[in-house]
Amino acid sequence: MWDIDFNRLRDVFVYDPQAPMIFSSGIFLWLFAAFILVYLLLQHRLTARLLFVTAFSYYFYYKSSGTYFFLLALVTVSDFFIARFMAGTSVGWKRKASVVLSLAINLGLLAYFKYTNFLGDVFASLLGGTFHHYDIFLPVGISFFTFQSLSYTIDVYRKDITPLTNLLDYAFYVSFFPQLVAGPIVRARDFIPQIRRPLFVSHEMFGRGIFLIASGLFKKAIISDYISVNFVERIFDNPTLYSGVENLMGVYGYALQIYCDFSGYSDMAIGIALLLGFHFNKNFDSPYKSASITEFWRRWHISLSSWLKDYLYISLGGNRKGKIRQYANLVITMFLGGLWHGASWNFVVWGLFHGIALAAHKFWMTLTGRKKGEESHGIRRFFGILITFHFVCFCWIFFRNADFSTSLDMIKQICTTFRPQLFPQLIAGYWEVFVLMALGFFLHFCPDRWENACCKTVTRLPLMGKAVLMLALIYLVIQMKSTEIQPFIYFQF
């Protein structure tokens, strides 16, 4: 006899601020399995399928941020009608006023929810007063969907795309759940043409989707989460309690953790989109293989870096107004890019370091006469990768620490109390962590053809083999998240 605990069941389906839903959540796997069944039943009913996916996307956002899904609706409706108005007028000042209104709405929301307390502290310190922080909840993914919607209105203003005439299509584009809360930032010009195409998922798309979900899950839920909880957090929370070699290994661990976290989630988003018949552009391309900081930003969080380039750097003048202005534009762009990551001075410092490094690299390219995009080879590339990787790791120290003094403490420990003789003891004490770190860096630096070969192997599996792999993944996640969802169905004899 089945006894269903409806209170437990209700708790599973309502928003829990202590456990917001993400792709690696056990509850998501169950919901996604049910979602796929309905999605396939609606494959020949376009409007019903768009409505269903949009509704599920809003529910997904509700499970991630609670009632703040109304912000998503506000941005969607306002930018849809702003773009329609721009398309219907040829008066220059009206078009400019419209795009300014879109900027004000999107950036205004972002500024209030993300930067109110930070800016209050800044003004209070400048005026010599005190500022009492407001209790403001930061909705998950607000930075992503505001930037995505902004790219649409700016593209309409620039006449790069024709605005949509159907609000449902635009709501589908902005809210599409695979990329909603953590990117990648999907451009309207890339995604909108796919919305009303007949649903088609080829064997290659299905296989690649399974591969990306598997690799993303491994990076996010196994490597990133494990080394973070069991090693990296301990080092960064109290760097002065550890030797320099432990701090350095903690920095290397964080470099791998943040890459596996960001890229793993992006891989899962791209893979899920493929299973639904949609294509997203690649968002991470083995960034630690970069031989220069410029190359790093062509490989790291590609959707964000390209957004900053197209809508901020170029809008500031890019490289069209002389070298000095170009260097200043790079620094300003990365300063704002750092602030986009979070309302804290550590993100500002991180962005400034990268901006200065990009400007310095452009200056070096000018001095040496090297052409844009020209890659180094051999021993020169090896040292370029080594230097770039350690510069990025140095910057991660400021990105990860909440205050400047802790970052300086960590650097001081590395430079003054290194104690390399403790390394064997460190390995023995954290051997599981270092095995995962070694595996993670090995997989990251292995040739691209190896990854392509693994992807093709999964793609060539028969349908049953892919299904078994998917079921194995679901089982793995449920086992890893077994404490996240308590059973709500009990059996009585």
mmCIF file of N, CA and C in Angstrom, residues 111 114-125 131 133 335 339 342-346 348:
data_model
loop_
_atom_site.group_PDB
_atom_site.id
_atom_site.type_symbol
_atom_site.label_atom_id
_atom_site.label_comp_id
_atom_site.label_asym_id
_atom_site.label_seq_id
_atom_site.Cartn_x
_atom_site.Cartn_y
_atom_site.Cartn_z
ATOM 1 N N ALA A 111 21.412 47.486 -11.286
ATOM 2 C CA ALA A 111 22.046 48.376 -10.311
ATOM 3 C C ALA A 111 21.369 48.280 -8.949
ATOM 4 N N LYS A 114 21.901 44.546 -7.443
ATOM 5 C CA LYS A 114 23.278 44.073 -7.307
ATOM 6 C C LYS A 114 24.219 45.094 -6.685
ATOM 7 N N TYR A 115 23.937 46.399 -6.880
ATOM 8 C CA TYR A 115 24.945 47.398 -6.517
ATOM 9 C C TYR A 115 24.481 48.456 -5.517
ATOM 10 N N THR A 116 23.242 48.377 -5.034
ATOM 11 C CA THR A 116 22.756 49.403 -4.106
ATOM 12 C C THR A 116 23.639 49.517 -2.869
ATOM 13 N N ASN A 117 23.870 48.403 -2.198
ATOM 14 C CA ASN A 117 24.667 48.438 -0.966
ATOM 15 C C ASN A 117 26.127 48.810 -1.242
ATOM 16 N N PHE A 118 26.666 48.323 -2.359
ATOM 17 C CA PHE A 118 28.052 48.631 -2.713
ATOM 18 C C PHE A 118 28.222 50.129 -2.970
ATOM 19 N N LEU A 119 27.318 50.689 -3.784
ATOM 20 C CA LEU A 119 27.407 52.122 -4.081
ATOM 21 C C LEU A 119 27.129 52.962 -2.841
ATOM 22 N N GLY A 120 26.233 52.483 -1.966
ATOM 23 C CA GLY A 120 25.976 53.198 -0.720
ATOM 24 C C GLY A 120 27.228 53.280 0.135
ATOM 25 N N ASP A 121 27.967 52.178 0.214
ATOM 26 C CA ASP A 121 29.225 52.174 0.964
ATOM 27 C C ASP A 121 30.230 53.146 0.357
ATOM 28 N N VAL A 122 30.297 53.161 -0.988
ATOM 29 C CA VAL A 122 31.252 54.040 -1.665
ATOM 30 C C VAL A 122 30.944 55.506 -1.372
ATOM 31 N N PHE A 123 29.674 55.901 -1.535
ATOM 32 C CA PHE A 123 29.301 57.302 -1.303
ATOM 33 C C PHE A 123 29.451 57.673 0.178
ATOM 34 N N ALA A 124 29.123 56.723 1.055
ATOM 35 C CA ALA A 124 29.260 57.007 2.485
ATOM 36 C C ALA A 124 30.718 57.244 2.864
ATOM 37 N N SER A 125 31.620 56.439 2.285
ATOM 38 C CA SER A 125 33.042 56.613 2.590
ATOM 39 C C SER A 125 33.576 57.925 2.019
ATOM 40 N N PHE A 131 26.689 53.951 6.093
ATOM 41 C CA PHE A 131 25.565 53.471 5.293
ATOM 42 C C PHE A 131 25.084 52.143 5.860
ATOM 43 N N HIS A 133 23.155 48.830 5.323
ATOM 44 C CA HIS A 133 22.798 47.996 4.183
ATOM 45 C C HIS A 133 21.313 47.643 4.192
ATOM 46 N N PHE A 335 37.279 46.815 -16.428
ATOM 47 C CA PHE A 335 36.848 47.341 -15.132
ATOM 48 C C PHE A 335 35.355 47.080 -14.936
ATOM 49 N N LEU A 339 33.226 44.449 -12.465
ATOM 50 C CA LEU A 339 32.103 44.869 -11.632
ATOM 51 C C LEU A 339 30.852 44.065 -11.952
ATOM 52 N N GLY A 342 30.349 41.015 -9.718
ATOM 53 C CA GLY A 342 29.884 41.180 -8.349
ATOM 54 C C GLY A 342 30.174 42.572 -7.819
ATOM 55 N N ALA A 343 29.373 42.991 -6.844
ATOM 56 C CA ALA A 343 29.504 44.329 -6.272
ATOM 57 C C ALA A 343 30.525 44.310 -5.148
ATOM 58 N N SER A 344 31.795 44.329 -5.516
ATOM 59 C CA SER A 344 32.865 44.282 -4.519
ATOM 60 C C SER A 344 34.143 44.802 -5.151
ATOM 61 N N TRP A 345 35.000 45.376 -4.308
ATOM 62 C CA TRP A 345 36.249 45.927 -4.829
ATOM 63 C C TRP A 345 37.191 44.838 -5.344
ATOM 64 N N ASN A 346 37.054 43.620 -4.816
ATOM 65 C CA ASN A 346 37.941 42.566 -5.300
ATOM 66 C C ASN A 346 37.681 42.255 -6.771
ATOM 67 N N VAL A 348 36.527 44.497 -8.896
ATOM 68 C CA VAL A 348 37.043 45.679 -9.602
ATOM 69 C C VAL A 348 38.539 45.543 -9.831
#
